[in-house]
mmCIF file of C-alpha atoms and ligand atoms in Angstrom:
data_model
loop_
_atom_site.group_PDB
_atom_site.id
_atom_site.type_symbol
_atom_site.label_atom_id
_atom_site.label_comp_id
_atom_site.label_asym_id
_atom_site.label_seq_id
_atom_site.Cartn_x
_atom_site.Cartn_y
_atom_site.Cartn_z
ATOM 1 C CA PRO A 277 13.756 -15.422 3.714
ATOM 2 C CA ALA A 278 10.839 -13.862 1.854
ATOM 3 C CA LYS A 279 8.686 -11.467 3.766
ATOM 4 C CA ILE A 280 5.606 -12.257 1.686
ATOM 5 C CA SER A 281 4.966 -15.629 0.030
ATOM 6 C CA PHE A 282 2.161 -16.911 -2.133
ATOM 7 C CA ARG A 283 2.077 -20.711 -2.234
ATOM 8 C CA GLY A 284 -0.121 -22.255 -4.922
ATOM 9 C CA VAL A 285 -2.717 -19.541 -4.558
ATOM 10 C CA ARG A 286 -5.970 -19.626 -6.475
ATOM 11 C CA LYS A 287 -8.727 -17.074 -6.145
ATOM 12 C CA SER A 288 -12.179 -17.405 -7.648
ATOM 13 C CA TYR A 289 -15.282 -15.284 -7.299
ATOM 14 C CA ASP A 290 -18.481 -17.315 -7.693
ATOM 15 C CA ASN A 291 -16.439 -20.142 -9.238
ATOM 16 C CA VAL A 292 -14.948 -17.782 -11.821
ATOM 17 C CA PRO A 293 -11.158 -17.960 -11.461
ATOM 18 C CA VAL A 294 -9.294 -14.647 -11.232
ATOM 19 C CA LEU A 295 -5.890 -15.932 -10.121
ATOM 20 C CA GLU A 296 -4.381 -19.383 -10.501
ATOM 21 C CA ARG A 297 -1.122 -21.034 -9.495
ATOM 22 C CA VAL A 298 0.348 -17.952 -7.895
ATOM 23 C CA ASP A 299 3.742 -18.754 -6.400
ATOM 24 C CA LEU A 300 5.537 -15.592 -5.503
ATOM 25 C CA ASP A 301 8.139 -14.561 -2.955
ATOM 26 C CA LEU A 302 8.622 -10.895 -2.114
ATOM 27 C CA ALA A 303 11.813 -10.125 -0.231
ATOM 28 C CA GLU A 304 11.973 -8.216 3.017
ATOM 29 C CA ASN A 305 12.225 -4.447 2.452
ATOM 30 C CA SER A 306 11.759 -4.778 -1.300
ATOM 31 C CA PHE A 307 9.658 -2.413 -3.396
ATOM 32 C CA THR A 308 7.458 -4.440 -5.741
ATOM 33 C CA CYS A 309 4.987 -3.097 -8.270
ATOM 34 C CA LEU A 310 2.104 -5.287 -9.368
ATOM 35 C CA LEU A 311 1.558 -4.162 -12.945
ATOM 36 C CA GLY A 312 -1.225 -5.147 -15.291
ATOM 37 C CA PRO A 313 -4.391 -3.983 -17.024
ATOM 38 C CA SER A 314 -7.619 -3.215 -15.217
ATOM 39 C CA GLY A 315 -9.361 -6.371 -14.001
ATOM 40 C CA CYS A 316 -6.318 -8.659 -14.037
ATOM 41 C CA GLY A 317 -6.459 -9.240 -10.289
ATOM 42 C CA LYS A 318 -3.924 -6.784 -8.857
ATOM 43 C CA SER A 319 -6.225 -5.581 -6.092
ATOM 44 C CA THR A 320 -7.256 -9.147 -5.370
ATOM 45 C CA LEU A 321 -3.607 -10.128 -4.890
ATOM 46 C CA LEU A 322 -2.998 -7.110 -2.652
ATOM 47 C CA ASN A 323 -6.192 -7.732 -0.660
ATOM 48 C CA MET A 324 -5.042 -11.268 0.103
ATOM 49 C CA ILE A 325 -1.840 -9.866 1.632
ATOM 50 C CA ALA A 326 -3.896 -7.309 3.549
ATOM 51 C CA GLY A 327 -6.217 -10.030 4.806
ATOM 52 C CA PHE A 328 -9.304 -8.448 3.255
ATOM 53 C CA ALA A 329 -9.812 -11.449 0.974
ATOM 54 C CA ALA A 330 -9.014 -15.124 1.541
ATOM 55 C CA PRO A 331 -7.491 -17.364 -1.136
ATOM 56 C CA THR A 332 -9.801 -20.011 -2.557
ATOM 57 C CA ALA A 333 -6.861 -22.434 -2.396
ATOM 58 C CA GLY A 334 -3.245 -22.204 -1.296
ATOM 59 C CA GLU A 335 -1.863 -19.830 1.271
ATOM 60 C CA VAL A 336 -0.419 -16.373 1.730
ATOM 61 C CA LEU A 337 2.341 -15.988 4.313
ATOM 62 C CA VAL A 338 3.660 -12.758 5.789
ATOM 63 C CA GLY A 339 6.761 -13.097 7.906
ATOM 64 C CA GLY A 340 6.270 -16.878 7.779
ATOM 65 C CA ARG A 341 2.758 -16.658 9.260
ATOM 66 C CA ARG A 342 -0.421 -17.442 7.411
ATOM 67 C CA VAL A 343 -2.572 -14.371 6.791
ATOM 68 C CA ASP A 344 -6.021 -14.821 8.301
ATOM 69 C CA GLY A 345 -7.334 -11.275 8.462
ATOM 70 C CA PRO A 346 -6.276 -7.636 8.566
ATOM 71 C CA ASP A 347 -3.490 -6.685 10.958
ATOM 72 C CA ALA A 348 -1.915 -3.377 11.962
ATOM 73 C CA ASP A 349 1.467 -4.803 10.896
ATOM 74 C CA ARG A 350 0.219 -4.487 7.300
ATOM 75 C CA GLY A 351 -0.607 -0.871 6.492
ATOM 76 C CA VAL A 352 -2.879 -0.174 3.534
ATOM 77 C CA VAL A 353 -3.294 2.938 1.376
ATOM 78 C CA PHE A 354 -6.191 3.115 -1.083
ATOM 79 C CA GLN A 355 -6.748 5.222 -4.179
ATOM 80 C CA GLU A 356 -9.687 7.010 -2.574
ATOM 81 C CA TYR A 357 -7.820 7.977 0.627
ATOM 82 C CA ALA A 358 -10.483 6.515 2.980
ATOM 83 C CA LEU A 359 -9.762 9.132 5.640
ATOM 84 C CA PHE A 360 -12.150 9.710 8.523
ATOM 85 C CA PRO A 361 -13.868 12.952 7.413
ATOM 86 C CA TRP A 362 -14.839 14.003 10.938
ATOM 87 C CA ARG A 363 -11.268 13.699 12.211
ATOM 88 C CA THR A 364 -8.446 16.179 11.705
ATOM 89 C CA ALA A 365 -5.256 15.166 9.902
ATOM 90 C CA LEU A 366 -3.606 14.619 13.283
ATOM 91 C CA GLN A 367 -6.523 12.552 14.592
ATOM 92 C CA ASN A 368 -6.526 10.458 11.420
ATOM 93 C CA VAL A 369 -2.838 9.638 11.839
ATOM 94 C CA ALA A 370 -3.221 9.052 15.588
ATOM 95 C CA PHE A 371 -5.904 6.458 14.932
ATOM 96 C CA GLY A 372 -3.621 3.393 15.011
ATOM 97 C CA PRO A 373 -1.745 4.493 18.147
ATOM 98 C CA MET A 374 -5.141 5.216 19.722
ATOM 99 C CA LEU A 375 -6.344 1.673 18.992
ATOM 100 C CA LYS A 376 -3.154 0.435 20.624
ATOM 101 C CA ARG A 377 -4.242 2.433 23.708
ATOM 102 C CA LEU A 378 -0.987 4.355 23.846
ATOM 103 C CA PRO A 379 -1.087 7.362 26.174
ATOM 104 C CA ARG A 380 -2.719 10.369 24.523
ATOM 105 C CA ARG A 381 0.474 12.400 24.548
ATOM 106 C CA GLU A 382 2.389 9.609 22.871
ATOM 107 C CA GLN A 383 -0.333 9.253 20.207
ATOM 108 C CA GLN A 384 0.125 12.914 19.379
ATOM 109 C CA VAL A 385 3.914 12.731 19.292
ATOM 110 C CA ILE A 386 3.744 9.799 16.864
ATOM 111 C CA ALA A 387 1.101 11.465 14.694
ATOM 112 C CA ARG A 388 3.099 14.704 14.476
ATOM 113 C CA LYS A 389 6.236 12.782 13.594
ATOM 114 C CA TYR A 390 4.599 10.982 10.668
ATOM 115 C CA LEU A 391 2.769 14.088 9.453
ATOM 116 C CA ALA A 392 6.169 15.801 9.404
ATOM 117 C CA LEU A 393 7.641 12.856 7.496
ATOM 118 C CA VAL A 394 5.075 13.319 4.713
ATOM 119 C CA GLY A 395 5.585 17.091 4.690
ATOM 120 C CA LEU A 396 2.384 18.141 6.451
ATOM 121 C CA SER A 397 3.705 19.937 9.511
ATOM 122 C CA GLY A 398 1.434 22.902 10.149
ATOM 123 C CA HIS A 399 -1.631 21.125 8.755
ATOM 124 C CA GLU A 400 -2.323 18.968 11.824
ATOM 125 C CA ASP A 401 -5.690 20.526 12.673
ATOM 126 C CA LYS A 402 -7.168 20.570 9.186
ATOM 127 C CA TYR A 403 -10.032 18.317 8.207
ATOM 128 C CA PRO A 404 -9.766 16.156 5.066
ATOM 129 C CA SER A 405 -12.357 18.299 3.249
ATOM 130 C CA SER A 406 -9.975 21.269 3.324
ATOM 131 C CA LEU A 407 -6.983 19.297 1.982
ATOM 132 C CA SER A 408 -6.002 18.772 -1.672
ATOM 133 C CA GLY A 409 -5.907 15.243 -3.122
ATOM 134 C CA GLY A 410 -2.144 15.021 -2.734
ATOM 135 C CA MET A 411 -2.342 16.206 0.868
ATOM 136 C CA LYS A 412 -5.093 13.719 1.650
ATOM 137 C CA GLN A 413 -2.937 10.925 0.279
ATOM 138 C CA ARG A 414 -0.022 12.159 2.406
ATOM 139 C CA VAL A 415 -2.273 11.877 5.469
ATOM 140 C CA ALA A 416 -3.293 8.373 4.422
ATOM 141 C CA ILE A 417 0.369 7.364 4.036
ATOM 142 C CA ALA A 418 1.222 8.868 7.432
ATOM 143 C CA ARG A 419 -1.717 7.040 8.990
ATOM 144 C CA ALA A 420 -0.542 3.719 7.564
ATOM 145 C CA LEU A 421 3.041 4.342 8.738
ATOM 146 C CA ALA A 422 2.032 5.428 12.252
ATOM 147 C CA ASN A 423 1.545 1.777 13.191
ATOM 148 C CA ASP A 424 5.144 1.131 12.149
ATOM 149 C CA PRO A 425 4.006 -1.770 9.942
ATOM 150 C CA SER A 426 6.541 -4.136 8.406
ATOM 151 C CA VAL A 427 4.499 -4.239 5.202
ATOM 152 C CA LEU A 428 2.989 -1.300 3.322
ATOM 153 C CA LEU A 429 0.335 -2.072 0.699
ATOM 154 C CA MET A 430 -0.694 0.621 -1.768
ATOM 155 C CA ASP A 431 -3.527 0.169 -4.278
ATOM 156 C CA GLU A 432 -3.170 2.734 -7.076
ATOM 157 C CA PRO A 433 -2.534 5.377 -4.412
ATOM 158 C CA PHE A 434 -1.825 8.160 -6.905
ATOM 159 C CA GLY A 435 -4.443 7.152 -9.474
ATOM 160 C CA ALA A 436 -6.794 9.993 -8.573
ATOM 161 C CA LEU A 437 -4.126 12.718 -8.636
ATOM 162 C CA ASP A 438 -3.238 15.061 -11.482
ATOM 163 C CA ALA A 439 -0.042 14.263 -13.374
ATOM 164 C CA GLN A 440 2.175 16.798 -11.638
ATOM 165 C CA THR A 441 1.021 15.920 -8.117
ATOM 166 C CA ARG A 442 1.479 12.247 -8.978
ATOM 167 C CA GLU A 443 5.098 12.839 -9.948
ATOM 168 C CA THR A 444 5.790 14.741 -6.741
ATOM 169 C CA MET A 445 4.153 11.986 -4.712
ATOM 170 C CA GLN A 446 6.166 9.269 -6.471
ATOM 171 C CA GLU A 447 9.392 11.052 -5.557
ATOM 172 C CA GLU A 448 8.189 11.610 -1.991
ATOM 173 C CA LEU A 449 7.245 7.957 -1.637
ATOM 174 C CA LEU A 450 10.732 6.827 -2.679
ATOM 175 C CA ARG A 451 12.254 9.243 -0.188
ATOM 176 C CA ILE A 452 9.976 7.941 2.584
ATOM 177 C CA TRP A 453 10.600 4.313 1.666
ATOM 178 C CA GLU A 454 14.349 4.847 1.685
ATOM 179 C CA ARG A 455 14.039 6.273 5.178
ATOM 180 C CA GLU A 456 11.472 3.910 6.666
ATOM 181 C CA ARG A 457 12.324 0.676 4.819
ATOM 182 C CA LYS A 458 9.154 -1.347 4.581
ATOM 183 C CA THR A 459 8.309 -4.280 2.390
ATOM 184 C CA LEU A 460 6.261 -2.288 -0.077
ATOM 185 C CA VAL A 461 3.751 -3.659 -2.577
ATOM 186 C CA PHE A 462 2.344 -1.079 -4.958
ATOM 187 C CA VAL A 463 -0.451 -1.716 -7.447
ATOM 188 C CA THR A 464 -0.492 0.257 -10.691
ATOM 189 C CA HIS A 465 -1.558 -0.087 -14.302
ATOM 190 C CA SER A 466 0.996 2.524 -15.321
ATOM 191 C CA ILE A 467 4.154 1.067 -16.821
ATOM 192 C CA SER A 468 6.056 4.310 -16.345
ATOM 193 C CA GLU A 469 5.049 4.508 -12.693
ATOM 194 C CA ALA A 470 6.204 0.922 -12.099
ATOM 195 C CA ILE A 471 9.520 1.532 -13.834
ATOM 196 C CA PHE A 472 10.140 4.693 -11.860
ATOM 197 C CA LEU A 473 9.265 3.228 -8.459
ATOM 198 C CA ALA A 474 9.940 -0.473 -8.272
ATOM 199 C CA ASP A 475 13.008 -2.563 -7.818
ATOM 200 C CA ARG A 476 10.869 -5.464 -8.939
ATOM 201 C CA ILE A 477 7.895 -5.532 -11.274
ATOM 202 C CA VAL A 478 5.429 -8.400 -11.269
ATOM 203 C CA VAL A 479 3.596 -8.346 -14.574
ATOM 204 C CA MET A 480 0.091 -9.739 -14.593
ATOM 205 C CA GLY A 481 -1.949 -10.714 -17.639
ATOM 206 C CA THR A 482 -5.689 -11.027 -18.036
ATOM 207 C CA ARG A 483 -5.915 -14.827 -18.087
ATOM 208 C CA PRO A 484 -6.369 -16.350 -14.619
ATOM 209 C CA GLY A 485 -3.022 -18.167 -14.745
ATOM 210 C CA GLY A 486 -1.682 -14.994 -16.253
ATOM 211 C CA ILE A 487 1.196 -14.022 -14.033
ATOM 212 C CA LYS A 488 3.325 -14.733 -17.031
ATOM 213 C CA GLU A 489 6.584 -13.351 -15.974
ATOM 214 C CA VAL A 490 8.174 -11.966 -12.932
ATOM 215 C CA LEU A 491 10.689 -9.453 -14.097
ATOM 216 C CA ASP A 492 13.477 -8.830 -11.668
ATOM 217 C CA ASN A 493 14.607 -5.753 -13.401
ATOM 218 C CA ASP A 494 17.331 -4.841 -10.928
ATOM 219 C CA LEU A 495 16.677 -1.195 -11.487
ATOM 220 C CA PRO A 496 19.037 1.019 -9.600
ATOM 221 C CA HIS A 497 17.064 3.519 -7.587
ATOM 222 C CA PRO A 498 17.211 7.127 -8.682
HETATM 223 P P1 LIG B 1583 -8.424 -0.193 -11.788
HETATM 224 O O1 LIG B 1583 -9.690 -1.010 -11.893
HETATM 225 O O2 LIG B 1583 -7.214 -0.988 -12.111
HETATM 226 O O3 LIG B 1583 -8.327 0.572 -10.509
HETATM 227 P P2 LIG B 1583 -9.708 1.827 -13.314
HETATM 228 O O4 LIG B 1583 -10.557 1.110 -14.286
HETATM 229 O O5 LIG B 1583 -10.304 2.409 -12.093
HETATM 230 O O6 LIG B 1583 -8.461 0.904 -12.935
HETATM 231 O O7 LIG B 1583 -8.934 2.980 -14.116
HETATM 232 C C1 LIG B 1583 -8.477 4.169 -13.498
HETATM 233 C C2 LIG B 1583 -8.177 5.174 -14.584
HETATM 234 O O8 LIG B 1583 -7.065 4.708 -15.367
HETATM 235 C C3 LIG B 1583 -9.301 5.380 -15.549
HETATM 236 O O9 LIG B 1583 -9.311 6.728 -15.955
HETATM 237 C C4 LIG B 1583 -8.966 4.458 -16.712
HETATM 238 O O10 LIG B 1583 -9.477 4.946 -17.905
HETATM 239 C C5 LIG B 1583 -7.450 4.531 -16.717
HETATM 240 N N1 LIG B 1583 -6.846 3.287 -17.190
HETATM 241 C C6 LIG B 1583 -7.269 2.043 -16.948
HETATM 242 N N2 LIG B 1583 -6.472 1.135 -17.531
HETATM 243 C C7 LIG B 1583 -5.491 1.847 -18.153
HETATM 244 C C8 LIG B 1583 -4.348 1.484 -18.929
HETATM 245 N N3 LIG B 1583 -4.036 0.228 -19.199
HETATM 246 N N4 LIG B 1583 -3.547 2.472 -19.385
HETATM 247 C C9 LIG B 1583 -3.848 3.736 -19.143
HETATM 248 N N5 LIG B 1583 -4.907 4.147 -18.430
HETATM 249 C C10 LIG B 1583 -5.722 3.199 -17.925
HETATM 250 P P1 LIG B 1584 -7.458 -5.095 -10.827
HETATM 251 O O1 LIG B 1584 -7.096 -4.604 -9.465
HETATM 252 O O2 LIG B 1584 -6.299 -5.632 -11.577
HETATM 253 O O3 LIG B 1584 -8.229 -4.079 -11.614
HETATM 254 P P2 LIG B 1584 -9.307 -6.791 -9.381
HETATM 255 O O4 LIG B 1584 -8.497 -7.614 -8.476
HETATM 256 O O5 LIG B 1584 -10.007 -5.603 -8.815
HETATM 257 O O6 LIG B 1584 -8.418 -6.373 -10.636
HETATM 258 O O7 LIG B 1584 -10.413 -7.682 -10.070
HETATM 259 C C1 LIG B 1584 -10.093 -8.891 -10.756
HETATM 260 C C2 LIG B 1584 -11.369 -9.555 -11.210
HETATM 261 O O8 LIG B 1584 -12.088 -10.031 -10.088
HETATM 262 C C3 LIG B 1584 -12.303 -8.617 -11.950
HETATM 263 O O9 LIG B 1584 -12.941 -9.354 -12.969
HETATM 264 C C4 LIG B 1584 -13.308 -8.227 -10.905
HETATM 265 O O10 LIG B 1584 -14.546 -7.909 -11.488
HETATM 266 C C5 LIG B 1584 -13.386 -9.469 -10.043
HETATM 267 N N1 LIG B 1584 -13.692 -9.162 -8.640
HETATM 268 C C6 LIG B 1584 -12.901 -8.422 -7.801
HETATM 269 N N2 LIG B 1584 -13.455 -8.348 -6.583
HETATM 270 C C7 LIG B 1584 -14.608 -9.053 -6.638
HETATM 271 C C8 LIG B 1584 -15.633 -9.363 -5.691
HETATM 272 N N3 LIG B 1584 -15.565 -8.936 -4.419
HETATM 273 N N4 LIG B 1584 -16.664 -10.125 -6.100
HETATM 274 C C9 LIG B 1584 -16.739 -10.566 -7.364
HETATM 275 N N5 LIG B 1584 -15.815 -10.327 -8.306
HETATM 276 C C10 LIG B 1584 -14.763 -9.578 -7.956
#
């Protein structure tokens, strides 16, 4: 059974259609890239899974349940990190466990574990302002994973990084995904990034009904 399903989804802003007739099933634990030019509706599609935006018509299901708002079971990573600047790396990652009202010690154990997973052991007490872009994005990934979500949504997460850091982060993300196994949806306008990362690429065009093809490219993972 698909983890994420779009059934006859349409999305319009002020009566201007952005997406039409979207029927899409994303398998459990798959790594899908949404690929297309700027403005084609990739973020809109992702935001409907996240629960940040509601479809104008049709429905989005995650784990068989209709999405009706954000949920900790769907972790999100943005291009611009969106870290809490007044919180340390550890406190940023502990945020989800804190909202769950886990005991303080347990929050810290979880946060340390995920910071270690993204290679940031030893940087727990640093504030975002003293971290590089790649390190900030590692914190953001750790923060999303600390809720142990079943779905991880990433919107051009490496788009603000220099080419070399981006490559390192792509490799790290594959390593993390192979270990943690989430249903991962990753937005990019970079063909090479999609080919490197995804086991499935959903290609989107600029016309509203423009999900022209869903390429199951069956790429073996590196
Ligand atoms: P999006 O709206 O999809 O997030 P942006 O317009 O913010 O994309 O573009 C991010 C960066 O990528 C910008 O520097 C932009 O010039 C570049 N860019 C946008 N579209 C493409 C593309 N098709 N191929 C290569 N670079 C692109
Ligand atoms: P992409 O992520 O592929 O760059 P988006 O999903 O961000 O594309 O945007 C798709 C289209 O929807 C664009 O024309 C954009 O201007 C429009 N759009 C996105 N969000 C909103 C919004 N909140 N209100 C109005 N128009 C929007």
